[in-house]
Every structure is written in structure tokens, then in C-alpha cells.
Amino acid sequence: MRCCMLILNNLFHVKSMDFYIDRYINEFDDMRTLTNIQKCKKLGNLLLILNILLILVDLIVYKPMRTETLPYLYLFYSHIVVFILILSWLTLLKLHKRYKNLLIGKLLYRAFSIIIIYWGVFMGLNSIYISGQISAYIVCILCISVCLYITPLEAFLTYFVSLVVFTTGLILIDDNTKLLYSHIINSIIVVLISYLVSRLSFISFFKDFISKKDLLISKMELERTNHKLMESEKLRTDFFANISHELKTPLNVIYCAQQMMDITLKQNQYNDRNMNKYLNMVKQNSYRLIRLIGNLIDITKIDALNFEVKLINIDIIKVIEDIFISVAAFAESKGLSFTFDTLVEEKIISCDPDQIERIILNLLSNAVKFTEKGGSIFVYIYLQDNNVCISVKDTGIGIPDNMKHLIFDRFVQVDKSTSKNCEGSGIGLALSKSLAEMHGGSIHVNSKLGEGSEFIIMLPDTIITETSENLSTIEEDCVKKISIEFSDIYD
Ligand code: ADP
């Protein structure tokens, strides 16, 4: 089959045929088998009726000839035999439909073509005695070539073998040399024509299959694109709903604080305690806005491939320890025990300390946010498989199994109600994941609901050749950074 298709491909240069041969050869073959069976079924029913009529003609018109001339008797028997054969074939087809075995289907339509062609061979040879014509052979062979879609190889074998049998029969029975030659020439011509017809109809069937497949593929692609569009439309709507909420909440708080300060001043009820409270509200919610907008800008930059980490060779242990020291007081003020441990004293790797700081601060602020008073937070550094692993572990509320793989997606929050006195936008982990990946690293979580969570960042243990550009680091106000990162947590 594959060989035939490749020959066709070379002969007719059917466009993109190799693609279809590789992918859909079996599907094409099954479709061809089913179509052939349907055609054989129709032809079989037609021949059944035709044979009943022929048997009636034999019984009524040729009755006297049958007793005198043997060919008429053979003609009668051939009609009965073919009638029985086709009836049995149709019964087998009915049984086959129940099992739907395509291999049997293939055998069935081949058997049908053999019955018809050799019936034609017999009738053609028999008619030489009755009418001197071989038209029955011509009709049968043409009929098969027009009706069935067979491969050029199948067609060659079927027609040319029948031609050999038919010509041998002719040579054995035909004593009229002139007629013998004309019969042989006629049968060769008809076999050649049938072969060409078979080949053309096979190609047109194949082209038809390709265009149907093309249509189906484009339809599936359209459906896929449509589905993706709908998904991104939903993401867009969710994004705007989330962002409007996250922007509105701190703005409302700032506005309320300003109103309260205004009223207090107008009513001459100014006192330091109140003022400090309102100023703190303004400060914390401004930090919240700064953090949210900063995260949004960075995530958009990452999406647009417009964000770069500025790698330098730096002692990662020192970077993490410094963050730990600056956050320790805050965590302890929340009633949490805060521990740092490392298996290595010094480890120089290439990383962007500012971005590593953002990741660690985000993990620590989550740990503080989701751990009740009296709980513990551990920061632990160790080496594994050429990676520096930083573990941030807490004894907090934990994350349910079905959410573990989702929390790194944007705007995903397990349950807003679980974080008392805290807010969040669901961007922090998505951003941390992107930042870790930009370092060639990864981030994953181990967690048990009710028992705590452990986030592990893995950074590759590599260093870069330093240039004057990446030697300089930007020192920012550390206290401000922490205030911004922890702005989701209220006092
Ligand atoms: P958010 O700003 O909401 O904290 P994140 O992306 O940082 O956004 O976190 C997404 C969600 O993952 C959180 O809302 C919370 O449900 C869950 N989560 C993150 N860290 C922890 C943790 N240490 N313990 C329990 N749940 C956590």
C-alpha cells in the first residue's frame, strides 16, 4: 500500500502526500475498504436481481436450446452459481457488519471482485460458442474498474492475471484464428483501459480524502484557536476584576484615612495617636499599591520578554542571611519563632541579588501571613546536585493537595478567608517562579494541609565571567523594601 502511494506520489506529485502517507495511511485504507464494501453491496444487490431475471430468461426463452447445446446449459448453471455466490457474499457481509472487522472487509471486497471477474471470464469464453462475442468479460472487468477503488498494484494483479486466464482459455477453445487474435487484442485493450480507469479513480479518491482531511484539520485548528481565545478572554476578564479590586482596596483605605485626618483637623480633635494611626494606614497602603504595581509591571515585562536579571557573582549565603536578619524583628513581633541555618558557610554563584531578595521576601511574607502566632519559620540553605537550595519552611495552615500545582499561576489564592488581617493579590508566587526560572533555577512546594508548607528554590551552582557592567550593584533602602514586601500584613 505504502509502496503504491509512493509510486503515485512520484508519478503525479500529489501535494503534501508524504505527510498524509505517514500519518493517515491506515485511516485512508480503512475508508477505502468501507467505501468499496458499500459499492460492492450495491452492485451485489443489482446483480442478484439481474441474475434472477437471467435465470427466468434461461428457464423460459432458452429452455429448448439447453437440451440441444451445452453452452446454454453452462450459461444457466453459471447464473445459478453466481446467484448463490452473491447471496452467500451478501450474507457474509451482513455478518461482517456485526463484527466490523476491516481485515475481513478487505477480503470480502476482493472476493467480490474475483467472483465478478471470473464470472466474466467464464461467460466470455462460454459466449464464443453462443454468439462469438467476449462482451461479458469486457463488461465485468470494466464494471469492477469503475466501481472499486483499488491500488494500482492490486489492479495490475487482478486484471492481468484474469487476462492470462482468459487468453489461455481463448487459445484452448477458439479454433477460428482470425477471431482469436481479435478477441485477444480486444481483451488486452480492455484490461489496459480498466487498469488506467482504476488508477485514475484511486487517485481521485485519494485527493478527495486529502481535501476532506485538510478541511477537518483546519476545522480542528479553528476550534482550538477559538478555545484558546475564549480562555484568554476569560483570563483577561478575571485579570481586570482582580486588579480593580486590588487597586481599589488600598486606595479606599488611603482615601478614608485622609478623610478622617481632615475631619479630625476641622473639628480640632487632633492628637498624635490618631494622626499616627492614619499616617500609618496611608503609608502601609501606599506600599501595598507600590508592591502591586511593581509586581504587575514586572510580570508584564516578563511576558513581553522585556525583563532581564542582572547576574553578578555573589555569596548567596550572605544575601539570604542579610534578608533573614532584616526580617527577623518583624517576624518575631508577630509572635513567630524565626530560625536560619546553612550547611555551607560561603557559596559564590551568579545571580541577581535584587531579584533573589524579592523571591525570598515574598516567600517569607507568605510564611508570616499564613502562620498563626506561636508558629515557626525556618530558612535553611543546602547544596544538592549542583544546585544551591534555599528552603523557606513554616508551620502554618498548609496548602491542600489539589491547589499545590495552581498556586504558582497568576491570581490564584487558596482561600482568602484563611489569611486573617492579611491581603494578597496572588501574583507573588507567579513572579517568584518566573524570576527563579530566569536564573535557570526552579521553585517547588511541599505542603500538608494544617501542618505547614516548605517552598524550595533551586539555583544552579554556576558563576559568570564578570564585566565592569555586572560588578556594580544597586543598593536600595532595605527597610523600605521589606515594608513594601510585607505591606499585605496589617498590625
Ligand atoms: P498572595 O499575594 O495572595 O500571597 P502569592 O502568589 O504569593 O499571592 O500566593 C498565592 C497563594 O498561595 C496564597 O494566596 C495562599 O493561598 C497560598 N500560599 C502561598 N504561600 C503559602 C504558605 N506559606 N502557606 C499557606 N499558603 C500559602
PDB file of C-alpha atoms in Angstrom, residues 115 124 133 136 141 168-169 178 185 194 198 229 248-249 272 328 344 348 371 379 433 439 444 459 489:
ATOM      1  CA  ILE A 115     -16.289 -13.593  -8.339  1.00  0.00           C
ATOM      2  CA  GLY A 124     -16.815 -14.572 -22.158  1.00  0.00           C
ATOM      3  CA  GLN A 133     -18.571 -12.440 -28.534  1.00  0.00           C
ATOM      4  CA  ALA A 136     -19.395 -10.467 -20.877  1.00  0.00           C
ATOM      5  CA  ILE A 141     -13.840  -6.132 -15.910  1.00  0.00           C
ATOM      6  CA  THR A 168      -5.291 -19.200 -22.254  1.00  0.00           C
ATOM      7  CA  GLY A 169      -8.985 -20.182 -22.350  1.00  0.00           C
ATOM      8  CA  LYS A 178      -8.815 -14.542 -37.029  1.00  0.00           C
ATOM      9  CA  ILE A 185      -6.390  -7.790 -28.832  1.00  0.00           C
ATOM     10  CA  SER A 194      -9.565  -0.875 -16.903  1.00  0.00           C
ATOM     11  CA  SER A 198      -8.703   2.041 -11.713  1.00  0.00           C
ATOM     12  CA  LEU A 229      -9.283  32.799  22.523  1.00  0.00           C
ATOM     13  CA  LYS A 248      -9.407  49.880  44.839  1.00  0.00           C
ATOM     14  CA  THR A 249      -8.955  48.415  48.323  1.00  0.00           C
ATOM     15  CA  ASP A 272      -0.710  62.264  67.983  1.00  0.00           C
ATOM     16  CA  ALA A 328      13.701  38.655  61.885  1.00  0.00           C
ATOM     17  CA  VAL A 344      27.683  25.904  53.692  1.00  0.00           C
ATOM     18  CA  ILE A 348      29.579  32.259  45.329  1.00  0.00           C
ATOM     19  CA  THR A 371       1.352  31.056  60.102  1.00  0.00           C
ATOM     20  CA  VAL A 379      15.216  29.313  56.458  1.00  0.00           C
ATOM     21  CA  LYS A 433       8.590  31.302  39.782  1.00  0.00           C
ATOM     22  CA  HIS A 439      18.134  32.330  36.860  1.00  0.00           C
ATOM     23  CA  HIS A 444       8.522  23.980  44.157  1.00  0.00           C
ATOM     24  CA  LEU A 459      19.558  27.934  41.864  1.00  0.00           C
ATOM     25  CA  ILE A 489       0.153  42.132  56.523  1.00  0.00           C
TER      26      ILE A 489
END
